[in-house]
C-alpha atoms as a PDB file:
ATOM      1  CA  UNK A   1      -2.327 -16.859 -45.593  1.00  0.00           C
ATOM      2  CA  UNK A   2      -0.480 -17.932 -48.762  1.00  0.00           C
ATOM      3  CA  UNK A   3       1.870 -15.359 -50.221  1.00  0.00           C
ATOM      4  CA  UNK A   4       0.521 -16.121 -53.695  1.00  0.00           C
ATOM      5  CA  UNK A   5      -2.721 -14.393 -52.722  1.00  0.00           C
ATOM      6  CA  UNK A   6      -0.942 -11.023 -53.140  1.00  0.00           C
ATOM      7  CA  UNK A   7      -0.632 -11.588 -56.908  1.00  0.00           C
ATOM      8  CA  UNK A   8      -4.339 -12.317 -57.108  1.00  0.00           C
ATOM      9  CA  UNK A   9      -5.296  -9.190 -55.180  1.00  0.00           C
ATOM     10  CA  UNK A  10      -2.988  -7.034 -57.309  1.00  0.00           C
ATOM     11  CA  UNK A  11      -5.221  -7.879 -60.284  1.00  0.00           C
ATOM     12  CA  UNK A  12      -8.364  -6.512 -58.593  1.00  0.00           C
ATOM     13  CA  UNK A  13      -9.687  -3.488 -60.536  1.00  0.00           C
ATOM     14  CA  UNK A  14      -8.500  -0.270 -58.861  1.00  0.00           C
ATOM     15  CA  UNK A  15      -5.420  -1.822 -57.207  1.00  0.00           C
ATOM     16  CA  UNK A  16      -1.905  -0.655 -58.055  1.00  0.00           C
ATOM     17  CA  UNK A  17       0.020  -3.258 -56.116  1.00  0.00           C
ATOM     18  CA  UNK A  18      -0.305  -5.831 -53.345  1.00  0.00           C
ATOM     19  CA  UNK A  19       2.552  -6.985 -51.124  1.00  0.00           C
ATOM     20  CA  UNK A  20       2.668  -9.560 -48.344  1.00  0.00           C
ATOM     21  CA  UNK A  21       4.085  -8.500 -44.974  1.00  0.00           C
ATOM     22  CA  UNK A  22       4.602  -9.707 -41.449  1.00  0.00           C
ATOM     23  CA  UNK A  23       2.132  -8.601 -38.787  1.00  0.00           C
ATOM     24  CA  UNK A  24       4.877  -7.872 -36.264  1.00  0.00           C
ATOM     25  CA  UNK A  25       7.521  -5.099 -36.376  1.00  0.00           C
ATOM     26  CA  UNK A  26      10.690  -6.557 -37.919  1.00  0.00           C
ATOM     27  CA  UNK A  27       8.990  -9.930 -37.862  1.00  0.00           C
ATOM     28  CA  UNK A  28       9.575 -12.892 -40.130  1.00  0.00           C
ATOM     29  CA  UNK A  29       7.164 -15.352 -41.712  1.00  0.00           C
ATOM     30  CA  UNK A  30       7.554 -18.872 -43.036  1.00  0.00           C
ATOM     31  CA  UNK A  31       8.439 -19.190 -46.695  1.00  0.00           C
ATOM     32  CA  UNK A  32       5.299 -19.085 -48.766  1.00  0.00           C
ATOM     33  CA  UNK A  33       3.162 -17.524 -46.004  1.00  0.00           C
ATOM     34  CA  UNK A  34       2.383 -13.936 -44.949  1.00  0.00           C
ATOM     35  CA  UNK A  35       0.491 -12.427 -42.038  1.00  0.00           C
ATOM     36  CA  UNK A  36      -1.175  -9.668 -44.059  1.00  0.00           C
ATOM     37  CA  UNK A  37      -1.322  -8.213 -47.540  1.00  0.00           C
ATOM     38  CA  UNK A  38      -1.105  -4.446 -48.102  1.00  0.00           C
ATOM     39  CA  UNK A  39      -3.072  -3.372 -51.176  1.00  0.00           C
ATOM     40  CA  UNK A  40      -2.464   0.103 -52.649  1.00  0.00           C
ATOM     41  CA  UNK A  41      -5.339   1.792 -54.513  1.00  0.00           C
ATOM     42  CA  UNK A  42      -5.003   3.693 -57.752  1.00  0.00           C
ATOM     43  CA  UNK A  43      -5.406   7.486 -57.650  1.00  0.00           C
ATOM     44  CA  UNK A  44      -9.090   8.367 -57.592  1.00  0.00           C
ATOM     45  CA  UNK A  45     -10.220   4.994 -56.182  1.00  0.00           C
ATOM     46  CA  UNK A  46     -11.591   5.285 -52.670  1.00  0.00           C
ATOM     47  CA  UNK A  47     -10.485   2.755 -50.041  1.00  0.00           C
ATOM     48  CA  UNK A  48     -14.067   1.648 -49.409  1.00  0.00           C
ATOM     49  CA  UNK A  49     -14.651   0.891 -53.096  1.00  0.00           C
ATOM     50  CA  UNK A  50     -11.410  -1.075 -53.332  1.00  0.00           C
ATOM     51  CA  UNK A  51     -12.271  -2.957 -50.125  1.00  0.00           C
ATOM     52  CA  UNK A  52     -15.663  -3.984 -51.551  1.00  0.00           C
ATOM     53  CA  UNK A  53     -13.979  -5.237 -54.752  1.00  0.00           C
ATOM     54  CA  UNK A  54     -11.435  -7.235 -52.741  1.00  0.00           C
ATOM     55  CA  UNK A  55     -14.249  -8.688 -50.668  1.00  0.00           C
ATOM     56  CA  UNK A  56     -16.028  -9.748 -53.862  1.00  0.00           C
ATOM     57  CA  UNK A  57     -12.817 -11.275 -55.252  1.00  0.00           C
ATOM     58  CA  UNK A  58     -12.478 -13.310 -52.054  1.00  0.00           C
ATOM     59  CA  UNK A  59     -16.063 -14.591 -52.378  1.00  0.00           C
ATOM     60  CA  UNK A  60     -17.438 -12.429 -49.588  1.00  0.00           C
ATOM     61  CA  UNK A  61     -14.232 -12.296 -47.560  1.00  0.00           C
ATOM     62  CA  UNK A  62     -15.021 -15.369 -45.504  1.00  0.00           C
ATOM     63  CA  UNK A  63     -12.033 -16.147 -43.271  1.00  0.00           C
ATOM     64  CA  UNK A  64     -10.308 -12.828 -44.023  1.00  0.00           C
ATOM     65  CA  UNK A  65     -10.253  -9.463 -42.237  1.00  0.00           C
ATOM     66  CA  UNK A  66     -10.359  -6.474 -44.589  1.00  0.00           C
ATOM     67  CA  UNK A  67      -9.461  -3.163 -42.946  1.00  0.00           C
ATOM     68  CA  UNK A  68      -9.174   0.405 -44.229  1.00  0.00           C
ATOM     69  CA  UNK A  69      -8.228   3.730 -42.688  1.00  0.00           C
ATOM     70  CA  UNK A  70      -7.276   3.786 -39.002  1.00  0.00           C
ATOM     71  CA  UNK A  71      -8.396   0.170 -38.581  1.00  0.00           C
ATOM     72  CA  UNK A  72      -5.254  -0.880 -40.468  1.00  0.00           C
ATOM     73  CA  UNK A  73      -3.144  -0.089 -37.389  1.00  0.00           C
ATOM     74  CA  UNK A  74      -4.142  -3.220 -35.473  1.00  0.00           C
ATOM     75  CA  UNK A  75      -3.615  -5.279 -38.633  1.00  0.00           C
ATOM     76  CA  UNK A  76      -0.181  -3.882 -39.503  1.00  0.00           C
ATOM     77  CA  UNK A  77       1.041  -4.372 -35.932  1.00  0.00           C
ATOM     78  CA  UNK A  78      -0.535  -7.305 -34.122  1.00  0.00           C
ATOM     79  CA  UNK A  79       1.121  -6.134 -30.887  1.00  0.00           C
ATOM     80  CA  UNK A  80      -0.734  -2.794 -31.043  1.00  0.00           C
ATOM     81  CA  UNK A  81      -3.755  -4.017 -29.051  1.00  0.00           C
ATOM     82  CA  UNK A  82      -1.546  -5.300 -26.213  1.00  0.00           C
ATOM     83  CA  UNK A  83       0.599  -2.158 -26.209  1.00  0.00           C
ATOM     84  CA  UNK A  84      -2.486   0.062 -26.211  1.00  0.00           C
ATOM     85  CA  UNK A  85      -3.917  -1.902 -23.284  1.00  0.00           C
ATOM     86  CA  UNK A  86      -0.628  -1.478 -21.396  1.00  0.00           C
ATOM     87  CA  UNK A  87      -0.725   2.259 -22.061  1.00  0.00           C
ATOM     88  CA  UNK A  88      -4.296   2.545 -20.781  1.00  0.00           C
ATOM     89  CA  UNK A  89      -3.420   0.567 -17.648  1.00  0.00           C
ATOM     90  CA  UNK A  90      -0.387   2.786 -17.051  1.00  0.00           C
ATOM     91  CA  UNK A  91      -2.463   5.943 -17.510  1.00  0.00           C
ATOM     92  CA  UNK A  92      -5.119   4.662 -15.118  1.00  0.00           C
ATOM     93  CA  UNK A  93      -2.418   3.882 -12.559  1.00  0.00           C
ATOM     94  CA  UNK A  94      -0.728   7.287 -12.811  1.00  0.00           C
ATOM     95  CA  UNK A  95      -3.709   9.655 -13.011  1.00  0.00           C
ATOM     96  CA  UNK A  96      -5.066   8.915  -9.520  1.00  0.00           C
ATOM     97  CA  UNK A  97      -1.689   9.406  -7.741  1.00  0.00           C
ATOM     98  CA  UNK A  98      -1.028  12.615  -9.675  1.00  0.00           C
ATOM     99  CA  UNK A  99      -4.392  14.058  -8.635  1.00  0.00           C
ATOM    100  CA  UNK A 100      -3.909  12.971  -5.010  1.00  0.00           C
ATOM    101  CA  UNK A 101      -0.418  14.448  -4.846  1.00  0.00           C
ATOM    102  CA  UNK A 102      -1.773  17.698  -6.277  1.00  0.00           C
ATOM    103  CA  UNK A 103      -4.511  17.732  -3.643  1.00  0.00           C
ATOM    104  CA  UNK A 104      -2.022  17.181  -0.824  1.00  0.00           C
ATOM    105  CA  UNK A 105       0.406  19.835  -2.052  1.00  0.00           C
ATOM    106  CA  UNK A 106      -2.301  22.416  -2.710  1.00  0.00           C
ATOM    107  CA  UNK A 107      -4.035  21.671   0.577  1.00  0.00           C
ATOM    108  CA  UNK A 108      -0.795  22.228   2.478  1.00  0.00           C
ATOM    109  CA  UNK A 109      -0.014  25.451   0.592  1.00  0.00           C
ATOM    110  CA  UNK A 110      -3.553  26.727   1.000  1.00  0.00           C
ATOM    111  CA  UNK A 111      -3.579  25.964   4.725  1.00  0.00           C
ATOM    112  CA  UNK A 112      -0.339  27.920   5.148  1.00  0.00           C
ATOM    113  CA  UNK A 113      -1.662  30.895   3.154  1.00  0.00           C
ATOM    114  CA  UNK A 114      -4.938  30.975   5.092  1.00  0.00           C
ATOM    115  CA  UNK A 115      -3.159  30.600   8.420  1.00  0.00           C
ATOM    116  CA  UNK A 116      -0.908  33.572   7.661  1.00  0.00           C
ATOM    117  CA  UNK A 117      -3.964  35.720   6.895  1.00  0.00           C
ATOM    118  CA  UNK A 118      -6.110  34.744   9.839  1.00  0.00           C
ATOM    119  CA  UNK A 119      -5.947  38.253  11.300  1.00  0.00           C
ATOM    120  CA  UNK A 120      -7.178  39.703   7.996  1.00  0.00           C
ATOM    121  CA  UNK A 121     -10.122  37.310   7.994  1.00  0.00           C
ATOM    122  CA  UNK A 122     -10.796  38.250  11.601  1.00  0.00           C
ATOM    123  CA  UNK A 123     -10.957  41.920  10.554  1.00  0.00           C
ATOM    124  CA  UNK A 124     -13.486  41.018   7.869  1.00  0.00           C
ATOM    125  CA  UNK A 125     -15.562  39.181  10.454  1.00  0.00           C
ATOM    126  CA  UNK A 126     -15.300  42.175  12.797  1.00  0.00           C
ATOM    127  CA  UNK A 127     -16.781  44.538  10.190  1.00  0.00           C
ATOM    128  CA  UNK A 128     -19.737  42.276   9.506  1.00  0.00           C
ATOM    129  CA  UNK A 129     -18.631  39.593   7.038  1.00  0.00           C
ATOM    130  CA  UNK A 130     -20.315  36.258   7.589  1.00  0.00           C
ATOM    131  CA  UNK A 131     -18.601  32.902   7.669  1.00  0.00           C
ATOM    132  CA  UNK A 132     -20.106  32.017   4.312  1.00  0.00           C
ATOM    133  CA  UNK A 133     -18.772  35.190   2.712  1.00  0.00           C
ATOM    134  CA  UNK A 134     -15.241  34.554   4.006  1.00  0.00           C
ATOM    135  CA  UNK A 135     -15.366  30.932   2.881  1.00  0.00           C
ATOM    136  CA  UNK A 136     -16.656  31.840  -0.582  1.00  0.00           C
ATOM    137  CA  UNK A 137     -13.965  34.521  -0.957  1.00  0.00           C
ATOM    138  CA  UNK A 138     -11.220  32.002  -0.169  1.00  0.00           C
ATOM    139  CA  UNK A 139     -12.641  29.380  -2.532  1.00  0.00           C
ATOM    140  CA  UNK A 140     -13.117  31.931  -5.332  1.00  0.00           C
ATOM    141  CA  UNK A 141      -9.503  33.046  -4.964  1.00  0.00           C
ATOM    142  CA  UNK A 142      -8.353  29.430  -5.123  1.00  0.00           C
ATOM    143  CA  UNK A 143     -10.428  28.732  -8.228  1.00  0.00           C
ATOM    144  CA  UNK A 144      -8.962  31.763 -10.037  1.00  0.00           C
ATOM    145  CA  UNK A 145      -5.407  30.805  -9.036  1.00  0.00           C
ATOM    146  CA  UNK A 146      -6.043  27.222 -10.137  1.00  0.00           C
ATOM    147  CA  UNK A 147      -7.329  28.294 -13.551  1.00  0.00           C
ATOM    148  CA  UNK A 148      -4.355  30.616 -14.013  1.00  0.00           C
ATOM    149  CA  UNK A 149      -1.983  27.827 -13.001  1.00  0.00           C
ATOM    150  CA  UNK A 150      -3.583  25.482 -15.525  1.00  0.00           C
ATOM    151  CA  UNK A 151      -3.139  28.043 -18.300  1.00  0.00           C
ATOM    152  CA  UNK A 152       0.524  28.589 -17.377  1.00  0.00           C
ATOM    153  CA  UNK A 153       1.232  24.872 -17.132  1.00  0.00           C
ATOM    154  CA  UNK A 154      -0.454  23.864 -20.386  1.00  0.00           C
ATOM    155  CA  UNK A 155       2.483  24.464 -22.730  1.00  0.00           C
ATOM    156  CA  UNK A 156       5.132  22.794 -20.500  1.00  0.00           C
ATOM    157  CA  UNK A 157       2.709  19.942 -19.834  1.00  0.00           C
ATOM    158  CA  UNK A 158       2.043  19.443 -23.541  1.00  0.00           C
ATOM    159  CA  UNK A 159       5.785  19.368 -24.284  1.00  0.00           C
ATOM    160  CA  UNK A 160       6.516  16.905 -21.473  1.00  0.00           C
ATOM    161  CA  UNK A 161       3.527  14.791 -22.514  1.00  0.00           C
ATOM    162  CA  UNK A 162       4.850  14.511 -26.056  1.00  0.00           C
ATOM    163  CA  UNK A 163       8.274  13.467 -24.738  1.00  0.00           C
ATOM    164  CA  UNK A 164       6.658  10.926 -22.427  1.00  0.00           C
ATOM    165  CA  UNK A 165       4.604   9.344 -25.220  1.00  0.00           C
ATOM    166  CA  UNK A 166       7.669   9.042 -27.435  1.00  0.00           C
ATOM    167  CA  UNK A 167       9.632   7.468 -24.577  1.00  0.00           C
ATOM    168  CA  UNK A 168       6.867   4.948 -23.864  1.00  0.00           C
ATOM    169  CA  UNK A 169       6.638   4.080 -27.552  1.00  0.00           C
ATOM    170  CA  UNK A 170      10.415   3.631 -27.686  1.00  0.00           C
ATOM    171  CA  UNK A 171      10.189   1.136 -24.796  1.00  0.00           C
ATOM    172  CA  UNK A 172       7.291  -0.705 -26.518  1.00  0.00           C
ATOM    173  CA  UNK A 173       4.773   0.317 -23.845  1.00  0.00           C
ATOM    174  CA  UNK A 174       2.748   2.088 -26.549  1.00  0.00           C
ATOM    175  CA  UNK A 175       2.329   1.249 -30.242  1.00  0.00           C
ATOM    176  CA  UNK A 176       5.137   2.486 -32.475  1.00  0.00           C
ATOM    177  CA  UNK A 177       4.418   5.895 -33.938  1.00  0.00           C
ATOM    178  CA  UNK A 178       2.102   6.941 -31.084  1.00  0.00           C
ATOM    179  CA  UNK A 179       1.758  10.692 -30.718  1.00  0.00           C
ATOM    180  CA  UNK A 180       0.455  12.861 -27.889  1.00  0.00           C
ATOM    181  CA  UNK A 181      -2.911  14.532 -28.326  1.00  0.00           C
ATOM    182  CA  UNK A 182      -2.204  18.237 -28.842  1.00  0.00           C
ATOM    183  CA  UNK A 183      -5.335  20.353 -29.009  1.00  0.00           C
ATOM    184  CA  UNK A 184      -6.424  23.803 -27.797  1.00  0.00           C
ATOM    185  CA  UNK A 185      -9.133  21.992 -25.865  1.00  0.00           C
ATOM    186  CA  UNK A 186      -6.404  20.670 -23.582  1.00  0.00           C
ATOM    187  CA  UNK A 187      -5.867  24.229 -22.311  1.00  0.00           C
ATOM    188  CA  UNK A 188      -9.524  24.414 -21.267  1.00  0.00           C
ATOM    189  CA  UNK A 189      -9.290  20.957 -19.674  1.00  0.00           C
ATOM    190  CA  UNK A 190      -6.110  21.957 -17.809  1.00  0.00           C
ATOM    191  CA  UNK A 191      -7.673  25.167 -16.501  1.00  0.00           C
ATOM    192  CA  UNK A 192     -10.863  23.402 -15.433  1.00  0.00           C
ATOM    193  CA  UNK A 193      -9.039  20.508 -13.765  1.00  0.00           C
ATOM    194  CA  UNK A 194      -6.629  22.844 -11.948  1.00  0.00           C
ATOM    195  CA  UNK A 195      -9.475  25.037 -10.716  1.00  0.00           C
ATOM    196  CA  UNK A 196     -11.384  21.971  -9.491  1.00  0.00           C
ATOM    197  CA  UNK A 197      -8.365  20.506  -7.702  1.00  0.00           C
ATOM    198  CA  UNK A 198      -7.588  23.867  -6.083  1.00  0.00           C
ATOM    199  CA  UNK A 199     -11.217  24.268  -5.017  1.00  0.00           C
ATOM    200  CA  UNK A 200     -11.338  20.784  -3.491  1.00  0.00           C
ATOM    201  CA  UNK A 201      -7.992  21.168  -1.731  1.00  0.00           C
ATOM    202  CA  UNK A 202      -9.073  24.458  -0.148  1.00  0.00           C
ATOM    203  CA  UNK A 203     -12.281  23.218   1.454  1.00  0.00           C
ATOM    204  CA  UNK A 204     -10.738  22.532   4.863  1.00  0.00           C
ATOM    205  CA  UNK A 205      -8.614  25.693   4.842  1.00  0.00           C
ATOM    206  CA  UNK A 206     -11.575  27.827   3.774  1.00  0.00           C
ATOM    207  CA  UNK A 207     -13.745  26.391   6.533  1.00  0.00           C
ATOM    208  CA  UNK A 208     -10.989  27.010   9.077  1.00  0.00           C
ATOM    209  CA  UNK A 209     -10.491  30.572   7.864  1.00  0.00           C
ATOM    210  CA  UNK A 210     -14.218  31.323   7.999  1.00  0.00           C
ATOM    211  CA  UNK A 211     -14.371  30.182  11.629  1.00  0.00           C
ATOM    212  CA  UNK A 212     -11.817  32.788  12.744  1.00  0.00           C
ATOM    213  CA  UNK A 213     -13.235  34.724  15.689  1.00  0.00           C
ATOM    214  CA  UNK A 214     -13.700  38.500  15.164  1.00  0.00           C
ATOM    215  CA  UNK A 215     -11.956  39.167  18.483  1.00  0.00           C
ATOM    216  CA  UNK A 216      -8.713  37.828  17.033  1.00  0.00           C
ATOM    217  CA  UNK A 217      -8.418  41.019  15.012  1.00  0.00           C
ATOM    218  CA  UNK A 218      -7.744  42.868  18.277  1.00  0.00           C
ATOM    219  CA  UNK A 219      -4.686  40.750  19.032  1.00  0.00           C
ATOM    220  CA  UNK A 220      -1.295  41.417  17.543  1.00  0.00           C
ATOM    221  CA  UNK A 221      -0.309  37.766  17.897  1.00  0.00           C
ATOM    222  CA  UNK A 222      -2.157  34.681  18.929  1.00  0.00           C
ATOM    223  CA  UNK A 223      -0.646  31.927  20.996  1.00  0.00           C
ATOM    224  CA  UNK A 224      -0.474  28.786  18.906  1.00  0.00           C
ATOM    225  CA  UNK A 225       0.514  25.268  19.724  1.00  0.00           C
ATOM    226  CA  UNK A 226       4.120  24.632  18.691  1.00  0.00           C
ATOM    227  CA  UNK A 227       3.966  20.861  18.295  1.00  0.00           C
ATOM    228  CA  UNK A 228       1.195  18.719  16.814  1.00  0.00           C
ATOM    229  CA  UNK A 229      -1.241  16.722  18.897  1.00  0.00           C
ATOM    230  CA  UNK A 230       0.246  13.475  20.326  1.00  0.00           C
ATOM    231  CA  UNK A 231      -2.542  11.485  18.652  1.00  0.00           C
ATOM    232  CA  UNK A 232      -1.508  12.949  15.301  1.00  0.00           C
ATOM    233  CA  UNK A 233       2.114  12.026  15.966  1.00  0.00           C
ATOM    234  CA  UNK A 234       1.128   8.460  16.880  1.00  0.00           C
ATOM    235  CA  UNK A 235      -0.946   8.094  13.717  1.00  0.00           C
ATOM    236  CA  UNK A 236       1.942   9.492  11.687  1.00  0.00           C
ATOM    237  CA  UNK A 237       4.353   6.953  13.166  1.00  0.00           C
ATOM    238  CA  UNK A 238       1.922   4.147  12.352  1.00  0.00           C
ATOM    239  CA  UNK A 239       1.592   5.457   8.782  1.00  0.00           C
ATOM    240  CA  UNK A 240       5.379   5.642   8.451  1.00  0.00           C
ATOM    241  CA  UNK A 241       5.686   2.067   9.701  1.00  0.00           C
ATOM    242  CA  UNK A 242       3.042   0.965   7.230  1.00  0.00           C
ATOM    243  CA  UNK A 243       4.939   2.721   4.445  1.00  0.00           C
ATOM    244  CA  UNK A 244       8.109   0.845   5.333  1.00  0.00           C
ATOM    245  CA  UNK A 245       6.245  -2.464   5.409  1.00  0.00           C
ATOM    246  CA  UNK A 246       4.617  -1.794   2.042  1.00  0.00           C
ATOM    247  CA  UNK A 247       7.984  -0.761   0.618  1.00  0.00           C
ATOM    248  CA  UNK A 248       9.488  -4.091   1.692  1.00  0.00           C
ATOM    249  CA  UNK A 249       6.583  -6.025   0.169  1.00  0.00           C
ATOM    250  CA  UNK A 250       6.775  -3.976  -3.045  1.00  0.00           C
ATOM    251  CA  UNK A 251      10.501  -4.543  -3.500  1.00  0.00           C
ATOM    252  CA  UNK A 252       9.995  -8.235  -2.741  1.00  0.00           C
ATOM    253  CA  UNK A 253       7.560  -8.700  -5.633  1.00  0.00           C
ATOM    254  CA  UNK A 254       9.121 -10.563  -8.537  1.00  0.00           C
ATOM    255  CA  UNK A 255       6.626  -9.387 -11.158  1.00  0.00           C
ATOM    256  CA  UNK A 256       6.053  -5.871 -12.449  1.00  0.00           C
ATOM    257  CA  UNK A 257       2.293  -6.345 -12.079  1.00  0.00           C
ATOM    258  CA  UNK A 258       2.679  -7.076  -8.357  1.00  0.00           C
ATOM    259  CA  UNK A 259       4.859  -4.016  -7.826  1.00  0.00           C
ATOM    260  CA  UNK A 260       2.417  -1.851  -9.758  1.00  0.00           C
ATOM    261  CA  UNK A 261      -0.490  -3.112  -7.646  1.00  0.00           C
ATOM    262  CA  UNK A 262       1.295  -2.126  -4.414  1.00  0.00           C
ATOM    263  CA  UNK A 263       2.602   1.202  -5.711  1.00  0.00           C
ATOM    264  CA  UNK A 264      -0.647   3.110  -5.123  1.00  0.00           C
ATOM    265  CA  UNK A 265      -1.194   1.940  -1.485  1.00  0.00           C
ATOM    266  CA  UNK A 266       2.478   2.705  -0.811  1.00  0.00           C
ATOM    267  CA  UNK A 267       2.047   6.215  -2.190  1.00  0.00           C
ATOM    268  CA  UNK A 268      -1.045   6.828  -0.061  1.00  0.00           C
ATOM    269  CA  UNK A 269       0.648   5.588   3.115  1.00  0.00           C
ATOM    270  CA  UNK A 270       3.739   7.707   2.440  1.00  0.00           C
ATOM    271  CA  UNK A 271       1.711  10.858   1.767  1.00  0.00           C
ATOM    272  CA  UNK A 272      -0.314  10.262   4.939  1.00  0.00           C
ATOM    273  CA  UNK A 273       2.874   9.858   6.986  1.00  0.00           C
ATOM    274  CA  UNK A 274       4.344  13.076   5.570  1.00  0.00           C
ATOM    275  CA  UNK A 275       1.095  14.967   6.181  1.00  0.00           C
ATOM    276  CA  UNK A 276       0.817  13.833   9.800  1.00  0.00           C
ATOM    277  CA  UNK A 277       4.501  14.166  10.694  1.00  0.00           C
ATOM    278  CA  UNK A 278       5.100  17.315   8.656  1.00  0.00           C
ATOM    279  CA  UNK A 279       5.829  19.617  11.639  1.00  0.00           C
ATOM    280  CA  UNK A 280       8.406  17.163  12.991  1.00  0.00           C
ATOM    281  CA  UNK A 281      10.057  16.874   9.573  1.00  0.00           C
ATOM    282  CA  UNK A 282      10.225  20.660   9.311  1.00  0.00           C
ATOM    283  CA  UNK A 283      11.689  21.029  12.812  1.00  0.00           C
ATOM    284  CA  UNK A 284      14.278  18.326  12.064  1.00  0.00           C
ATOM    285  CA  UNK A 285      15.244  20.043   8.815  1.00  0.00           C
ATOM    286  CA  UNK A 286      15.706  23.360  10.612  1.00  0.00           C
ATOM    287  CA  UNK A 287      17.834  21.621  13.247  1.00  0.00           C
ATOM    288  CA  UNK A 288      20.039  20.201  10.498  1.00  0.00           C
ATOM    289  CA  UNK A 289      20.310  23.576   8.768  1.00  0.00           C
ATOM    290  CA  UNK A 290      21.390  25.518  11.856  1.00  0.00           C
ATOM    291  CA  UNK A 291      25.009  24.262  11.960  1.00  0.00           C
ATOM    292  CA  UNK A 292      25.455  24.977   8.265  1.00  0.00           C
ATOM    293  CA  UNK A 293      24.172  28.527   8.715  1.00  0.00           C
ATOM    294  CA  UNK A 294      26.343  29.047  11.810  1.00  0.00           C
ATOM    295  CA  UNK A 295      29.482  27.735  10.128  1.00  0.00           C
ATOM    296  CA  UNK A 296      28.886  29.537   6.861  1.00  0.00           C
ATOM    297  CA  UNK A 297      28.575  32.925   8.434  1.00  0.00           C
ATOM    298  CA  UNK A 298      27.476  34.363   5.105  1.00  0.00           C
ATOM    299  CA  UNK A 299      23.776  33.720   5.517  1.00  0.00           C
ATOM    300  CA  UNK A 300      21.670  36.819   5.175  1.00  0.00           C
ATOM    301  CA  UNK A 301      19.715  38.165   8.157  1.00  0.00           C
ATOM    302  CA  UNK A 302      16.475  37.298   6.380  1.00  0.00           C
ATOM    303  CA  UNK A 303      17.539  33.647   6.129  1.00  0.00           C
ATOM    304  CA  UNK A 304      18.378  33.527   9.839  1.00  0.00           C
ATOM    305  CA  UNK A 305      15.084  35.165  10.712  1.00  0.00           C
ATOM    306  CA  UNK A 306      13.214  32.701   8.514  1.00  0.00           C
ATOM    307  CA  UNK A 307      14.895  29.749  10.228  1.00  0.00           C
ATOM    308  CA  UNK A 308      14.111  31.217  13.636  1.00  0.00           C
ATOM    309  CA  UNK A 309      10.456  31.757  12.717  1.00  0.00           C
ATOM    310  CA  UNK A 310      10.126  28.206  11.412  1.00  0.00           C
ATOM    311  CA  UNK A 311      11.804  26.811  14.519  1.00  0.00           C
ATOM    312  CA  UNK A 312       9.311  28.668  16.761  1.00  0.00           C
ATOM    313  CA  UNK A 313       6.260  27.597  14.745  1.00  0.00           C
ATOM    314  CA  UNK A 314       7.074  24.477  12.666  1.00  0.00           C
ATOM    315  CA  UNK A 315       3.356  23.736  12.252  1.00  0.00           C
ATOM    316  CA  UNK A 316       2.975  26.802  10.029  1.00  0.00           C
ATOM    317  CA  UNK A 317       5.540  25.624   7.509  1.00  0.00           C
ATOM    318  CA  UNK A 318       4.481  21.955   7.541  1.00  0.00           C
END
């Protein structure tokens, strides 16, 4: 639009000043032209009233976009819509992997905790507890722990979220001046989401714990399989091979969009490989740690006992 229009709008009743600007950060315009005109209202004049007067001065505003309030953001920065779309796409890409990783980690931790307390659950079954009661007790404990974890992680999460938003804005992946949403409602959302994720991750472990036979309470120890099923190992090797193939394809993509599209399948394949081959990874780690412990000589007896226990039953720590 012509830059001379700013002088005309400055004469609208209720306007203090009008200045032409570029619609891009640090942008430039051709001499005599501007991308937008910022009109400042006099004290006591509402933006809506001034906008209606400007619209009347422009004969109905045909061919012009008149914005007030928050709608001025997309006008002052024409890149804001693209940056906001990039931010939404990035959030949609990250949320699903974060939830899945949380499910995998919590499921593994829950399975270990339930497995270590199988004899206690067997005692409950021996004194008359039903499978449903044992399962509900495990799930209730997980829900409470999840809610408590959400409450404890709210403040660090809010601080890291604010840093992340500022970093994305600095790299032009979000509009300049973007700020993280800080609200007490986020604490409730964090507690609810953590409780739900913990409850979902504990379904398999709770079902396994509820199926513990009452007669197991009479045993001091129960013979367990040391190594995973060969079928599980084969599936894990296939998943690891698929992860390597996806990694090669991802690194071979020349565009960021192509790499982003393959990132989620790569993450799923990698998590599946780690979940299936976990006992072998644990046993290999213990094998690597043994020489260091033997050469150091300063390891505590508890550390040596822990390594020995993991070496005997790597499935428990996987």
